[in-house]
Short mmCIF file of C-alpha atoms in Angstrom, two decimals:
data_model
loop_
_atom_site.label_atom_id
_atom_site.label_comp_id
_atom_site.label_asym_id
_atom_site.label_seq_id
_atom_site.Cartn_x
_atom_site.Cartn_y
_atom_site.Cartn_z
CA UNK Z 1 -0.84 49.54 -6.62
CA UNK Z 2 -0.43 49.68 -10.10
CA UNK Z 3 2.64 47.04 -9.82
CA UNK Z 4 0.51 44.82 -7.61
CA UNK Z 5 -2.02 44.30 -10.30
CA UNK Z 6 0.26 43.72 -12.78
CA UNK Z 7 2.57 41.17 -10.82
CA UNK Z 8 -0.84 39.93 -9.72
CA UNK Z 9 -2.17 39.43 -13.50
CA UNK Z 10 1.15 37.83 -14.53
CA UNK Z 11 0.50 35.11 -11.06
CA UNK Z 12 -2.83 34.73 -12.68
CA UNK Z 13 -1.81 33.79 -16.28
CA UNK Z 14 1.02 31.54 -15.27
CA UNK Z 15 -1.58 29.42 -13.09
CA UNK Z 16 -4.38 29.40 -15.54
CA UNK Z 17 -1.68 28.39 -17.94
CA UNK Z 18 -0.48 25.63 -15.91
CA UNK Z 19 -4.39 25.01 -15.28
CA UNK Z 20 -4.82 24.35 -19.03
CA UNK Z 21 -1.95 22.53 -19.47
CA UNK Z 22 -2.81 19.97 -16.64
CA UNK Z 23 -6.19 19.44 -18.29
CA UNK Z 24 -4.89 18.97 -21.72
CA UNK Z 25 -2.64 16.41 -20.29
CA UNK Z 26 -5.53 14.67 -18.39
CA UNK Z 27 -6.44 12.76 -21.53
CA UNK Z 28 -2.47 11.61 -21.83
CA UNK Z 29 -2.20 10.68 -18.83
CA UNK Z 30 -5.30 8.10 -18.91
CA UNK Z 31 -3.34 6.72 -21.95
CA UNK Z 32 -0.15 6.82 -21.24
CA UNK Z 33 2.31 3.83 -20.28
CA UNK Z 34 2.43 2.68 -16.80
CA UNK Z 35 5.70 3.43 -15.06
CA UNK Z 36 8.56 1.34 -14.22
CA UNK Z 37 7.31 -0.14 -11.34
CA UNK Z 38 3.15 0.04 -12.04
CA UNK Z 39 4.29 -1.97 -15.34
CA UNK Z 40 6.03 -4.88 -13.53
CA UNK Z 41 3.32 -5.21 -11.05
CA UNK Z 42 0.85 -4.99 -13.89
CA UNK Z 43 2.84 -7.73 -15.81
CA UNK Z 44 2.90 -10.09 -13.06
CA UNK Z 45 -1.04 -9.07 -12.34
CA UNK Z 46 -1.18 -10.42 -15.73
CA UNK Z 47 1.11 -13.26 -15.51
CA UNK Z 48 -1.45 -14.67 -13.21
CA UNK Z 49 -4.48 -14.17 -15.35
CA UNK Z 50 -4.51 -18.09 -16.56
CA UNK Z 51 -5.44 -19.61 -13.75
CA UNK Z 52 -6.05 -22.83 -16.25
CA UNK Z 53 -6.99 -23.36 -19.66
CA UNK Z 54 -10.13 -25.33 -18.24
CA UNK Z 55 -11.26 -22.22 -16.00
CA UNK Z 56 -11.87 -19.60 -19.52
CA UNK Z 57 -14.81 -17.59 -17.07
CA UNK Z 58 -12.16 -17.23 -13.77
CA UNK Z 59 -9.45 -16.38 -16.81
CA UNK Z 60 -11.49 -13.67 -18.29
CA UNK Z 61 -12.38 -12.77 -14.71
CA UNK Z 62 -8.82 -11.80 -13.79
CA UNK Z 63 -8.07 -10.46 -17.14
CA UNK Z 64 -10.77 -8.16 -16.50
CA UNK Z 65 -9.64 -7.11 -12.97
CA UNK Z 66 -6.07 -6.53 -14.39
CA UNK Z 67 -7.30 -3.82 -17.11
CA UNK Z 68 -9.36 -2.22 -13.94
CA UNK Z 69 -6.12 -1.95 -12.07
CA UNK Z 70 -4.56 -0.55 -14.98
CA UNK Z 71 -7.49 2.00 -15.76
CA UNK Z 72 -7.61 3.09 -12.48
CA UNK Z 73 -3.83 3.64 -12.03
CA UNK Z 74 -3.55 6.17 -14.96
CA UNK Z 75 -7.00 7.75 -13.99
CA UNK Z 76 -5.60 8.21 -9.95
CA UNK Z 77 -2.31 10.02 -12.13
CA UNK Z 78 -4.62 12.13 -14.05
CA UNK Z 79 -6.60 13.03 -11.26
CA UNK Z 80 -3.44 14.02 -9.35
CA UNK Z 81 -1.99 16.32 -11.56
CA UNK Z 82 -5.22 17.90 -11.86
CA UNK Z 83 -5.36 18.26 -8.07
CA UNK Z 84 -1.79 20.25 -8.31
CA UNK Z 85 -2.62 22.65 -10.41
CA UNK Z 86 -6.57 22.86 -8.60
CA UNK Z 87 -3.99 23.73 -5.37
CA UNK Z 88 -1.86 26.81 -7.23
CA UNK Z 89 -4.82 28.03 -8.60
CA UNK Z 90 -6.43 28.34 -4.80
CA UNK Z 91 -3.10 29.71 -4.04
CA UNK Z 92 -3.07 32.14 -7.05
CA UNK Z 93 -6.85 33.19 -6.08
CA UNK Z 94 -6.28 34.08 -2.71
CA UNK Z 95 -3.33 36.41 -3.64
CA UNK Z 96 -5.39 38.27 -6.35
CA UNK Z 97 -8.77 38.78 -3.71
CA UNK Z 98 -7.93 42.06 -2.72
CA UNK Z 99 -7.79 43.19 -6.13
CA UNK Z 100 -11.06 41.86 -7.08
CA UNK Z 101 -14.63 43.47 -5.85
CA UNK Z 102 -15.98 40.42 -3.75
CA UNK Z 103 -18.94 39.56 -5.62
CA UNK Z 104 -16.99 38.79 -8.79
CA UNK Z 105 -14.32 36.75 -6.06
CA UNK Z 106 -17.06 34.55 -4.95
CA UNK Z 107 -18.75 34.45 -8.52
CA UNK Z 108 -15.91 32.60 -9.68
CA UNK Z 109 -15.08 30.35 -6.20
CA UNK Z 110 -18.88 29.49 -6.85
CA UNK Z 111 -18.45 28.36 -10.67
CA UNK Z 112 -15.10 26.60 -9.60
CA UNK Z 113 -17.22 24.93 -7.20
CA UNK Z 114 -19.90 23.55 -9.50
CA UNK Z 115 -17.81 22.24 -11.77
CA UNK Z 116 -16.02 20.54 -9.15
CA UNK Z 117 -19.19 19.00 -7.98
CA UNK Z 118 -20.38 18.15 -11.65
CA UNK Z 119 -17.04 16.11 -11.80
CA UNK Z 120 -17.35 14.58 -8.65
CA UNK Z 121 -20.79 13.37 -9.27
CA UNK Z 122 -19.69 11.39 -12.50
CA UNK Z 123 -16.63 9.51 -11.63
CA UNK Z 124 -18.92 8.61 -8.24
CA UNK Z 125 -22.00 7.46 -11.19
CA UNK Z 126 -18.91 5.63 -13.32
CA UNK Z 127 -17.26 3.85 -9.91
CA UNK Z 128 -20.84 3.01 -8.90
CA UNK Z 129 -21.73 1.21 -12.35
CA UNK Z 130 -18.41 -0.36 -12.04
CA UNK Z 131 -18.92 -1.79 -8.18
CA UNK Z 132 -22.48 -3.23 -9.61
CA UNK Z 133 -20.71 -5.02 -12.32
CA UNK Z 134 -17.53 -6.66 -10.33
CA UNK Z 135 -20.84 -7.68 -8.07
CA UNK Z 136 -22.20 -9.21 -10.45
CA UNK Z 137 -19.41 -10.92 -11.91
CA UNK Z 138 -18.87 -11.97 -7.94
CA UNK Z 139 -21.72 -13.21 -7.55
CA UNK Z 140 -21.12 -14.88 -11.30
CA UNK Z 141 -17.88 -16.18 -10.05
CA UNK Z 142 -19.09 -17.93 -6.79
CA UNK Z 143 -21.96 -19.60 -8.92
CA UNK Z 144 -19.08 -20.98 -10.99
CA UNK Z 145 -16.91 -22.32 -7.58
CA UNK Z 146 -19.67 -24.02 -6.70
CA UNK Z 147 -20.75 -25.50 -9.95
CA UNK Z 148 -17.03 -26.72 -10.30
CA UNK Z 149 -17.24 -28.07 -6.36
CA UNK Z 150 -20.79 -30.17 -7.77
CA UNK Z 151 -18.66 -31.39 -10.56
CA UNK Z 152 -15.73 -32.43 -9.14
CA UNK Z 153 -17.76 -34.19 -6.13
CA UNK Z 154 -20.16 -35.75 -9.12
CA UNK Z 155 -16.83 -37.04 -11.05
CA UNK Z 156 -14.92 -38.31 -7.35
CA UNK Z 157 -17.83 -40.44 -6.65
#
């Protein structure tokens, strides 16, 4: 038994390790370059951003939408990696349960929990402030088109 605990402990460390090591690369990671491939795409996101020098509002529009992509892109990395090592760290808890009394097992699914929730509540808070503002700059945007239509019909005839 006494070998299971140990081999158990040493399962432990390494995840809570890896654990740490995924959340100290979290900020990195919302930092960090795009890749190869999210780069190009970005860059021709980008290459599209001036629609025309006369349209500055739809310009800073796209702009805008292009650093969102780009935000989001690292943050969806982030959030993977920290998924990975959320998984082995399940894994790693279900092989240690029998060596743990079951109130002190479910004491620490239960914290685990809660701070899952907390984070789950504030990226849905930051993704709902965000969906308000690209409505609003929607809603921005159309009054713009139609402006411009007024315009151009005012200047045709």
């Amino acid at each position: 038994m006494s070998t299971d605990r140990a081999a158990a402990t040493r399962a432990f460390d390494e995840a809570m390790t890896k654990f740490e090591e995924a959340l100290s690369k979290l900020g990195a990671a919302l930092g960090a370059q795009p890749s190869g491939e999210e780069a190009e795409h970005l860059k021709a996101l980008t290459d599209l951003v001036d629609a025309s020098p006369l349209l500055k509002r739809q310009n800073a529009f796209n702009a805008a939408i292009v650093r969102e992509i780009a935000h989001q892109r690292a943050f969806q990395r982030a959030v993977l990696e920290l998924i990975r090592c959320q998984t082995s760290l399940a894994v790693l808890l279900r092989s240690i349960k029998p060596f743990v009394n079951t109130r002190d097992f479910a004491d620490v699914l239960d914290a685990i929990s809660d701070d899952n929730l907390k984070r789950s509540d504030a990226l849905l808070a930051r993704d709902r402030r965000r969906e308000i503002q690209l409505t609003e700059i929607q809603t921005e945007l159309t009054a713009i088109h139609t402006r411009l239509d007024e315009l151009r019909r005012a200047v045709a005839s």
